[in-house]
PDB file of C-alpha atoms in Angstrom:
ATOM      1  CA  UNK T  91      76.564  84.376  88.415  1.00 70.00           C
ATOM      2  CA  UNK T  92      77.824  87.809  89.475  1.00 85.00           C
ATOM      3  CA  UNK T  93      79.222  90.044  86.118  1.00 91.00           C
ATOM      4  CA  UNK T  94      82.536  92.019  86.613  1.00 96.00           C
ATOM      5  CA  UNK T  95      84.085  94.206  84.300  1.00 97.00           C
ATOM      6  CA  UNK T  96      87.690  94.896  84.249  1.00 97.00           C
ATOM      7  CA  UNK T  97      89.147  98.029  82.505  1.00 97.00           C
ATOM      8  CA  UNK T  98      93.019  98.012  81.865  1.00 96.00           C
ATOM      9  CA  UNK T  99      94.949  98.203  79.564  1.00 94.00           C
ATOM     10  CA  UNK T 100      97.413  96.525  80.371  1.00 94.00           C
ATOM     11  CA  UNK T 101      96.779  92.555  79.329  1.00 94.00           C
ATOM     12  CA  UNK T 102      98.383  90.774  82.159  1.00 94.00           C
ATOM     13  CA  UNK T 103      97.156  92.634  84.838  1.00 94.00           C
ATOM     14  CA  UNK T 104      94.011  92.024  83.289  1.00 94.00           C
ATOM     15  CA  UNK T 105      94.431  87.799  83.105  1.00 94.00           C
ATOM     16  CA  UNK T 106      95.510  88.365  86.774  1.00 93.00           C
ATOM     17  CA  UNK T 107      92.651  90.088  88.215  1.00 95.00           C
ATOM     18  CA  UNK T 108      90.133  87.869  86.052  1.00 94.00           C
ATOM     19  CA  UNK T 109      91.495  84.286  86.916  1.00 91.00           C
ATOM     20  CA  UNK T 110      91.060  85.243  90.577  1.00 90.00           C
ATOM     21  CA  UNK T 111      87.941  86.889  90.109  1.00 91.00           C
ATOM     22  CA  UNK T 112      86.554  83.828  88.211  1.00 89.00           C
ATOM     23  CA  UNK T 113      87.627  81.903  91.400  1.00 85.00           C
ATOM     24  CA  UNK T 114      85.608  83.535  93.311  1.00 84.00           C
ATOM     25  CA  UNK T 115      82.724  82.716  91.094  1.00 83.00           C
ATOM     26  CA  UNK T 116      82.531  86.172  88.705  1.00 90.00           C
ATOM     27  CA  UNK T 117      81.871  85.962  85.016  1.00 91.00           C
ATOM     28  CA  UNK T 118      84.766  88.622  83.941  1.00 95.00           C
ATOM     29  CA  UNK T 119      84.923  90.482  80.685  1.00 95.00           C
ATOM     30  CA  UNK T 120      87.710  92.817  79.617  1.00 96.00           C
ATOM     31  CA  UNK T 121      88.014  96.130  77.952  1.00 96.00           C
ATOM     32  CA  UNK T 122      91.438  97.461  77.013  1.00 95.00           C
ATOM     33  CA  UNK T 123      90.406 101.026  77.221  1.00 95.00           C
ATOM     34  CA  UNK T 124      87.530 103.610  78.628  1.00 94.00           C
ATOM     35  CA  UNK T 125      85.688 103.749  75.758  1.00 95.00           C
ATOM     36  CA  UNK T 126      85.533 100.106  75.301  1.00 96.00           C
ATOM     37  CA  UNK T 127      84.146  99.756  78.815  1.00 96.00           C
ATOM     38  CA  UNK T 128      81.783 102.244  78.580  1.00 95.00           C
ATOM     39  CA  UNK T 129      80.548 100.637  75.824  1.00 94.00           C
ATOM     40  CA  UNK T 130      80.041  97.397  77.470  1.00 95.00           C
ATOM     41  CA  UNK T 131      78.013  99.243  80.276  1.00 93.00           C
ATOM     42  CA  UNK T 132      75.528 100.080  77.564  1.00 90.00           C
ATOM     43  CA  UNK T 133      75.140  96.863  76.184  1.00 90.00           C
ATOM     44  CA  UNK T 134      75.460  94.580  79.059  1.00 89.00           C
ATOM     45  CA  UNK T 135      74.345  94.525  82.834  1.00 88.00           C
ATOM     46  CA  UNK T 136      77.410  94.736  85.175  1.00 92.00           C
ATOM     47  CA  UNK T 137      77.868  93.911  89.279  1.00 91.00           C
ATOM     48  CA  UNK T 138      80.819  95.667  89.547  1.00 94.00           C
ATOM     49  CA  UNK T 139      83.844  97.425  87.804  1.00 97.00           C
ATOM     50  CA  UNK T 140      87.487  97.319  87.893  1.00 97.00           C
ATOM     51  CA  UNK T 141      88.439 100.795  86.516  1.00 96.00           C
ATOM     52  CA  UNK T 142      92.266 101.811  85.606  1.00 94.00           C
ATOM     53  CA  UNK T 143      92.688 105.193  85.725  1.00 92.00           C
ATOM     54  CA  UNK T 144      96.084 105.640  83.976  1.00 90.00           C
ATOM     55  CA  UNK T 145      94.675 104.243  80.321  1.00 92.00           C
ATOM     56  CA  UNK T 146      95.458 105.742  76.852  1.00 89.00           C
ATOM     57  CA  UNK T 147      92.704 108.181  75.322  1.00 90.00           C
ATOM     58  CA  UNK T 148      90.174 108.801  78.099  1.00 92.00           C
ATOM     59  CA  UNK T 149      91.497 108.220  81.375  1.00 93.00           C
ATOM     60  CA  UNK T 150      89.309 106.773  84.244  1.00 92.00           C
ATOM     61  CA  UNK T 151      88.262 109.965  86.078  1.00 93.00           C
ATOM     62  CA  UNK T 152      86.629 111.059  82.363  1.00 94.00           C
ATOM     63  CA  UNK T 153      85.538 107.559  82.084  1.00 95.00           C
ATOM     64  CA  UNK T 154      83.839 107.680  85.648  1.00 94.00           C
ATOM     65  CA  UNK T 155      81.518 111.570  85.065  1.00 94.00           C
ATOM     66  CA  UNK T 156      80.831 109.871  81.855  1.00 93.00           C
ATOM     67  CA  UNK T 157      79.418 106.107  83.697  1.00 93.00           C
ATOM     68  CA  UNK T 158      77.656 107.825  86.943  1.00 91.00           C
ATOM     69  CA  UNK T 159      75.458 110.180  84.315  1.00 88.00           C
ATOM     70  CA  UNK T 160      73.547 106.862  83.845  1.00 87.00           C
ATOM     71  CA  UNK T 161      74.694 104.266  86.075  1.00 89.00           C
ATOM     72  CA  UNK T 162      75.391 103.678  89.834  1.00 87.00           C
ATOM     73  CA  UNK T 163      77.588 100.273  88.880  1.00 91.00           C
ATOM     74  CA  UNK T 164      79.763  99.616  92.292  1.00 93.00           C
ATOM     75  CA  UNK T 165      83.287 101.248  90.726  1.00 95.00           C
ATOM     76  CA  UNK T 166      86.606  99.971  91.862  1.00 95.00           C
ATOM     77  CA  UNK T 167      89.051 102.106  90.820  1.00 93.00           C
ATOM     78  CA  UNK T 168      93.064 101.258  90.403  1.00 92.00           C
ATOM     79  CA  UNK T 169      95.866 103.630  90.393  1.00 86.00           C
ATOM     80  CA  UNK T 170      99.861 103.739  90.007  1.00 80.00           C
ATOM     81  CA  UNK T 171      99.727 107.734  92.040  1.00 70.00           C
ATOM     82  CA  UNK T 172      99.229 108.068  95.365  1.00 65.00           C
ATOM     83  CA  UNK T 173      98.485 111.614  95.385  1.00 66.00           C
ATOM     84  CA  UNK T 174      95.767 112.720  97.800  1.00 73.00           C
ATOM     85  CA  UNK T 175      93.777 114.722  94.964  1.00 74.00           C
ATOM     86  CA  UNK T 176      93.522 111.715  92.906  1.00 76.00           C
ATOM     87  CA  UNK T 177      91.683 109.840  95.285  1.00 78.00           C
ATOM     88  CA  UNK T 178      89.536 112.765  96.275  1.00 83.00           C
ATOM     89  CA  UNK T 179      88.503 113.726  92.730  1.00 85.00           C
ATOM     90  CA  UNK T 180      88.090 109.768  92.173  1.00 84.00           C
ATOM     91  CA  UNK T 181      85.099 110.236  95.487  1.00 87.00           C
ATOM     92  CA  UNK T 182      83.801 112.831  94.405  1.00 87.00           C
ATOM     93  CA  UNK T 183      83.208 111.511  90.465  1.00 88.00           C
ATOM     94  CA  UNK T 184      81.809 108.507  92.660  1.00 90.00           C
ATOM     95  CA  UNK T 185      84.085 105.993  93.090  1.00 91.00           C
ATOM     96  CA  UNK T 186      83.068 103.750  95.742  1.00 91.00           C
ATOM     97  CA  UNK T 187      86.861 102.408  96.603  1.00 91.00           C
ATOM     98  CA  UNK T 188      90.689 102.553  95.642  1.00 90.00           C
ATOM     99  CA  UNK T 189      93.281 100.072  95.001  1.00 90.00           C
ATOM    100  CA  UNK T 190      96.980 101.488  94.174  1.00 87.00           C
ATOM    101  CA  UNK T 191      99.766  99.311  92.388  1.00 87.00           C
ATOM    102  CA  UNK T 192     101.070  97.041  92.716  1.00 86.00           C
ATOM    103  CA  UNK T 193      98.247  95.141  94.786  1.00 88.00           C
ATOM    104  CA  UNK T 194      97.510  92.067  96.083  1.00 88.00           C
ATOM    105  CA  UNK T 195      94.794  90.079  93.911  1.00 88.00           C
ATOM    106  CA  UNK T 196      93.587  88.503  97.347  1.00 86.00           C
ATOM    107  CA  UNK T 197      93.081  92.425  98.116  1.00 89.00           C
ATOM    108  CA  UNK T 198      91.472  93.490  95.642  1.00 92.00           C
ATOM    109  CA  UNK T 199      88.964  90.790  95.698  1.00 91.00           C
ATOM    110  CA  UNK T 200      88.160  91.105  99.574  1.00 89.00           C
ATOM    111  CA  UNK T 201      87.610  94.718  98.276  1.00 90.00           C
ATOM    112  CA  UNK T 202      85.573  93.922  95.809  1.00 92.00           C
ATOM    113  CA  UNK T 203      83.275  92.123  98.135  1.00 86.00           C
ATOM    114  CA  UNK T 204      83.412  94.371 100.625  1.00 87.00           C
ATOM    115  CA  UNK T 205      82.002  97.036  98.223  1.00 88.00           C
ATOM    116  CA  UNK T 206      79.038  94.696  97.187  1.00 87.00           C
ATOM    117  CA  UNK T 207      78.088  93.818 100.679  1.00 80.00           C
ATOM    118  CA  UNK T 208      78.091  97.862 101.512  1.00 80.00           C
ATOM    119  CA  UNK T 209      76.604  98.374  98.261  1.00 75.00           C
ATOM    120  CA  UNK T 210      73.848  95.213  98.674  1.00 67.00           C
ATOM    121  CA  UNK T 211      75.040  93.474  95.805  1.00 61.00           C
ATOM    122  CA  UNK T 212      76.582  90.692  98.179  1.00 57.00           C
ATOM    123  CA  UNK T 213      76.532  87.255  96.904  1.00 57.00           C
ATOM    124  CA  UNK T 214      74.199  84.486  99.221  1.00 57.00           C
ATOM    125  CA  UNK T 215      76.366  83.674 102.188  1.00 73.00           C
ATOM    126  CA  UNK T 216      74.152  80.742 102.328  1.00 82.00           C
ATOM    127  CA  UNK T 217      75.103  77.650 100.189  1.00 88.00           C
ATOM    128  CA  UNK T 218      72.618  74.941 100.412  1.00 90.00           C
ATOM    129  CA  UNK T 219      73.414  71.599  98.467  1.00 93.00           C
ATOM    130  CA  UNK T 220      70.162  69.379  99.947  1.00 92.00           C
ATOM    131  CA  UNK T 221      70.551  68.436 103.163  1.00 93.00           C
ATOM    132  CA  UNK T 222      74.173  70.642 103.281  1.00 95.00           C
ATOM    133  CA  UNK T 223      74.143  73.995 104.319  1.00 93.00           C
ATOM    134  CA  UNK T 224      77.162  76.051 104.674  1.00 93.00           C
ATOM    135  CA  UNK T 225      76.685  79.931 106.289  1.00 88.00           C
ATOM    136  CA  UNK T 226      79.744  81.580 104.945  1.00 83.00           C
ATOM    137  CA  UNK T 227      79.310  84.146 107.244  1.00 77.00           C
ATOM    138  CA  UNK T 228      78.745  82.392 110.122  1.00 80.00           C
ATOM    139  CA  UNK T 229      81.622  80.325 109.095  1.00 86.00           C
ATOM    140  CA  UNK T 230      79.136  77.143 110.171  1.00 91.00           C
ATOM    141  CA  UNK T 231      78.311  73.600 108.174  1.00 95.00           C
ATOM    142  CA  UNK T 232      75.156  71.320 108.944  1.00 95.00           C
ATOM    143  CA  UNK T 233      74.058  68.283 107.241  1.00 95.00           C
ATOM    144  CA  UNK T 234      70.350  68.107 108.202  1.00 93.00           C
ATOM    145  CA  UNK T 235      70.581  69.141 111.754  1.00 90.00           C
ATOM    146  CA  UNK T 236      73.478  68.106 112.953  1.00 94.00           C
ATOM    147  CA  UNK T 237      76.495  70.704 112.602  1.00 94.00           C
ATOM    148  CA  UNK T 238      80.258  69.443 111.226  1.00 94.00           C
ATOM    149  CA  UNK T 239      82.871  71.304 113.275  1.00 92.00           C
ATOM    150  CA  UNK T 240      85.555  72.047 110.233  1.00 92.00           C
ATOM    151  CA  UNK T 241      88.866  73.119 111.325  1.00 90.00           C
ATOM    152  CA  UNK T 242      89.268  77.348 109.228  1.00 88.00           C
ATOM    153  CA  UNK T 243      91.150  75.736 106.444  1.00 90.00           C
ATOM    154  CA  UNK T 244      89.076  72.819 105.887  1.00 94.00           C
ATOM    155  CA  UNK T 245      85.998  75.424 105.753  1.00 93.00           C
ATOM    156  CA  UNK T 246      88.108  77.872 103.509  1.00 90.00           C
ATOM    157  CA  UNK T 247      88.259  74.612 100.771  1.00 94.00           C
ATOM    158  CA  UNK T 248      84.885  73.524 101.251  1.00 95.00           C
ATOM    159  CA  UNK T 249      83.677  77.078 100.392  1.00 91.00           C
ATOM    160  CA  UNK T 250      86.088  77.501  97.653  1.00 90.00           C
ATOM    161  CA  UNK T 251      85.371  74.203  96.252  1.00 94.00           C
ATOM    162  CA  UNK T 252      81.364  74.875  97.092  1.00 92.00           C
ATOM    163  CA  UNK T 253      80.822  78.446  95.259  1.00 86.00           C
ATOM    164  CA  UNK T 254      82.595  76.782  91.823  1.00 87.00           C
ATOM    165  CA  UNK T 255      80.262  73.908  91.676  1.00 87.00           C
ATOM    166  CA  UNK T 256      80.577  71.908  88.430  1.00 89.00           C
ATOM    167  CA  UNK T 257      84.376  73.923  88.030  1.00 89.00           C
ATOM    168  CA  UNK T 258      87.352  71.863  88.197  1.00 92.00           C
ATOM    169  CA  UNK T 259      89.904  73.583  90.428  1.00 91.00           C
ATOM    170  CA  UNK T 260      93.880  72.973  90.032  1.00 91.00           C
ATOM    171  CA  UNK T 261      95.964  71.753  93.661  1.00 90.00           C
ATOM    172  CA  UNK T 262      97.903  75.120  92.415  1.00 87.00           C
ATOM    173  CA  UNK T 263      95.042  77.491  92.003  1.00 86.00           C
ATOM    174  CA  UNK T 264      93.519  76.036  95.270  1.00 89.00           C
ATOM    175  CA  UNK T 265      96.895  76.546  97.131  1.00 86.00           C
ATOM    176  CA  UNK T 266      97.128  80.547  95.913  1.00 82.00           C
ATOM    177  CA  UNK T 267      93.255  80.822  96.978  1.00 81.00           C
ATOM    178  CA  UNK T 268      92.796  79.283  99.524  1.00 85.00           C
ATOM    179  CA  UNK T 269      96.673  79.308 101.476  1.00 80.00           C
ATOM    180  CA  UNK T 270      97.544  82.255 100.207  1.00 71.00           C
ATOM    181  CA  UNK T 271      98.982  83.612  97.076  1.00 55.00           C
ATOM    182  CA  UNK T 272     102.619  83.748  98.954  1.00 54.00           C
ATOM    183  CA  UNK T 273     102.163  80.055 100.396  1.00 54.00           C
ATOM    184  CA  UNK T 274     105.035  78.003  99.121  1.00 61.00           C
ATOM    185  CA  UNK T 275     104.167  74.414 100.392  1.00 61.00           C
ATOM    186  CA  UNK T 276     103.759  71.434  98.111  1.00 72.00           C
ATOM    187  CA  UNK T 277     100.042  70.576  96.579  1.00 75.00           C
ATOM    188  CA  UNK T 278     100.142  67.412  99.092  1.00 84.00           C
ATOM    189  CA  UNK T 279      98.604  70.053 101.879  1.00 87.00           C
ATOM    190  CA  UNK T 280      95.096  70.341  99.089  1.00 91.00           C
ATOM    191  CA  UNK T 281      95.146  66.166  99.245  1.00 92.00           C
ATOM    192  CA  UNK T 282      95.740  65.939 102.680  1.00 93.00           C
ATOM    193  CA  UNK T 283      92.682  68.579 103.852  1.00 94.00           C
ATOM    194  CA  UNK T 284      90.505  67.193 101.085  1.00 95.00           C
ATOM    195  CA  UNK T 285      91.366  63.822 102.727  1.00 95.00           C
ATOM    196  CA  UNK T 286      90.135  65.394 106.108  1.00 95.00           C
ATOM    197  CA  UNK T 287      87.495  67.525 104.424  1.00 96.00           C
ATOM    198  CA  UNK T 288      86.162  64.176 103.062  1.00 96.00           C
ATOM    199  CA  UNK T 289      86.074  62.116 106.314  1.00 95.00           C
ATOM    200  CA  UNK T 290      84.138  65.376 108.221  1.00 95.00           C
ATOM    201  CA  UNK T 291      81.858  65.462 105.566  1.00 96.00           C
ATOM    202  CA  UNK T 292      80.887  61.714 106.031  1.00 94.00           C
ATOM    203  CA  UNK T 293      78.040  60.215 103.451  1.00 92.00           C
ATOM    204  CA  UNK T 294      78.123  63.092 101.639  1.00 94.00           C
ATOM    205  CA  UNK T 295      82.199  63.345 100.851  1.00 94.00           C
ATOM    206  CA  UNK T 296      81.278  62.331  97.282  1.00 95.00           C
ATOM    207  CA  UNK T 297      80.532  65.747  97.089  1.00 96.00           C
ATOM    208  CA  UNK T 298      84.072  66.154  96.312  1.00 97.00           C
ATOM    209  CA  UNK T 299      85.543  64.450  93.274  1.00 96.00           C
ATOM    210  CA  UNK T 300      88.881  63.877  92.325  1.00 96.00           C
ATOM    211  CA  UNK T 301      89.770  64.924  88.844  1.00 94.00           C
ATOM    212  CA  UNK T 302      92.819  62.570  88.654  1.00 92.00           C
ATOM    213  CA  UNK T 303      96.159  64.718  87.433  1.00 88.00           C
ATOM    214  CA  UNK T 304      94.488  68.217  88.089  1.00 91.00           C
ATOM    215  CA  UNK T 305      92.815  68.572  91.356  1.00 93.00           C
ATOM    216  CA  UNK T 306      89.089  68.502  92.579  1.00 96.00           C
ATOM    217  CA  UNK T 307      85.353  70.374  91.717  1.00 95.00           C
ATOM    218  CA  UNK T 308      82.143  69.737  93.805  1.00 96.00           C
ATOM    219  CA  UNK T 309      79.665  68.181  92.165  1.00 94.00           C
ATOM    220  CA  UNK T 310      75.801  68.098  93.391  1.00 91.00           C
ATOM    221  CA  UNK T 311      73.252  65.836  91.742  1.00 85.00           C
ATOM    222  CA  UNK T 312      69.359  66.002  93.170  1.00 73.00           C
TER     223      UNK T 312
END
């Protein structure tokens, strides 16, 4: 499972960024401040980091000189200024991308990922479950050699569902990942596509269980 970091210090923002990054199959940890994330760095083995650079005592830019004398983590780093400088000084320290507030978690994560796939730390865009294989990329499912034609947002759940095996996943949190955080329709639309989802998939729908009163996880057993 792929480690991020996320430096803020402000709590919410921090919950925020984590429960989507955790849906996209991250292990998070938080630090409230720089020095508490640099300290992390030392002890632990990161993918990536979500920097602040607004935080009190040292503020991300320090934090940053201080990381790249000893590490070449993938640094994401978020900002309330817009200034042109800021960003500049934030390259040149190393920073490999920006993200100003207030932003989009849906954003921030296709940033994220976009960093690691420039950076090679990309996760496997190929998800094999025995005889199902799923090629994120590719966008393309096959059960042994024949290929399922899923319409986007049946693929979008199937992935979602697929790269938090053994994680049960709310209708709600499913609706804000998968629809769209500003999606406002009813959790009947995650039935009905699972419904769908489950008749494409054929002999191997049990893939998809129903946790009855929350919502659904995928489940493989050899």
């Amino acid at each position: 499972m792929r480690r991020m970091l996320i430096a803020d210090d402000d709590m919410h923002l921090r919950k925020l960024v984590s429960t989507y990054a955790e849906l996209e199959g991250f292990q998070c940890q938080e630090a409230e401040n720089a020095q508490e994330a640099i300290d992390l760095l030392d002890k632990t083995d990161f993918d990536i980091l979500i920097l602040d650079i607004m935080m009190p005592g040292k503020d991300g830019f320090e934090a940053l000189a201080e990381i790249r004398e000893h590490s070449q983590i993938p640094v994401i780093m978020l900002t309330a200024r817009s200034e042109e400088y800021d960003k500049l000084l934030g390259f040149n320290l190393g920073a490999d991308d920006y993200v100003s507030k207030p932003f989009s978690p849906k954003e921030l994560m296709a940033r994220v990922n976009a960093v690691l796939k420039r950076t090679g730390s990309a996760p496997n865009m190929i998800l094999q479950f025995g005889d199902l294989r799923i090629q994120i990329d590719a966008r393309l499912v096959e059960i042994g050699e024949k290929t399922i034609n899923l319409p986007p947002k049946e693929f979008d759940l199937l992935v979602k569902l697929a790269q938090n095996e053994h994680i049960v996943l709310t209708r709600e949190q499913l609706l804000e990942t998968v629809w769209g955080y500003e999606y406002h329709g009813d959790t009947r639309t995650v039935d009905s596509h699972v419904k769908s989802l489950r008749e494409h998939l054929g002999d191997r729908r049990k893939l998809i269980q129903t946790v009855w009163g929350v919502g659904y996880k995928f489940e493989y057993r050899e």
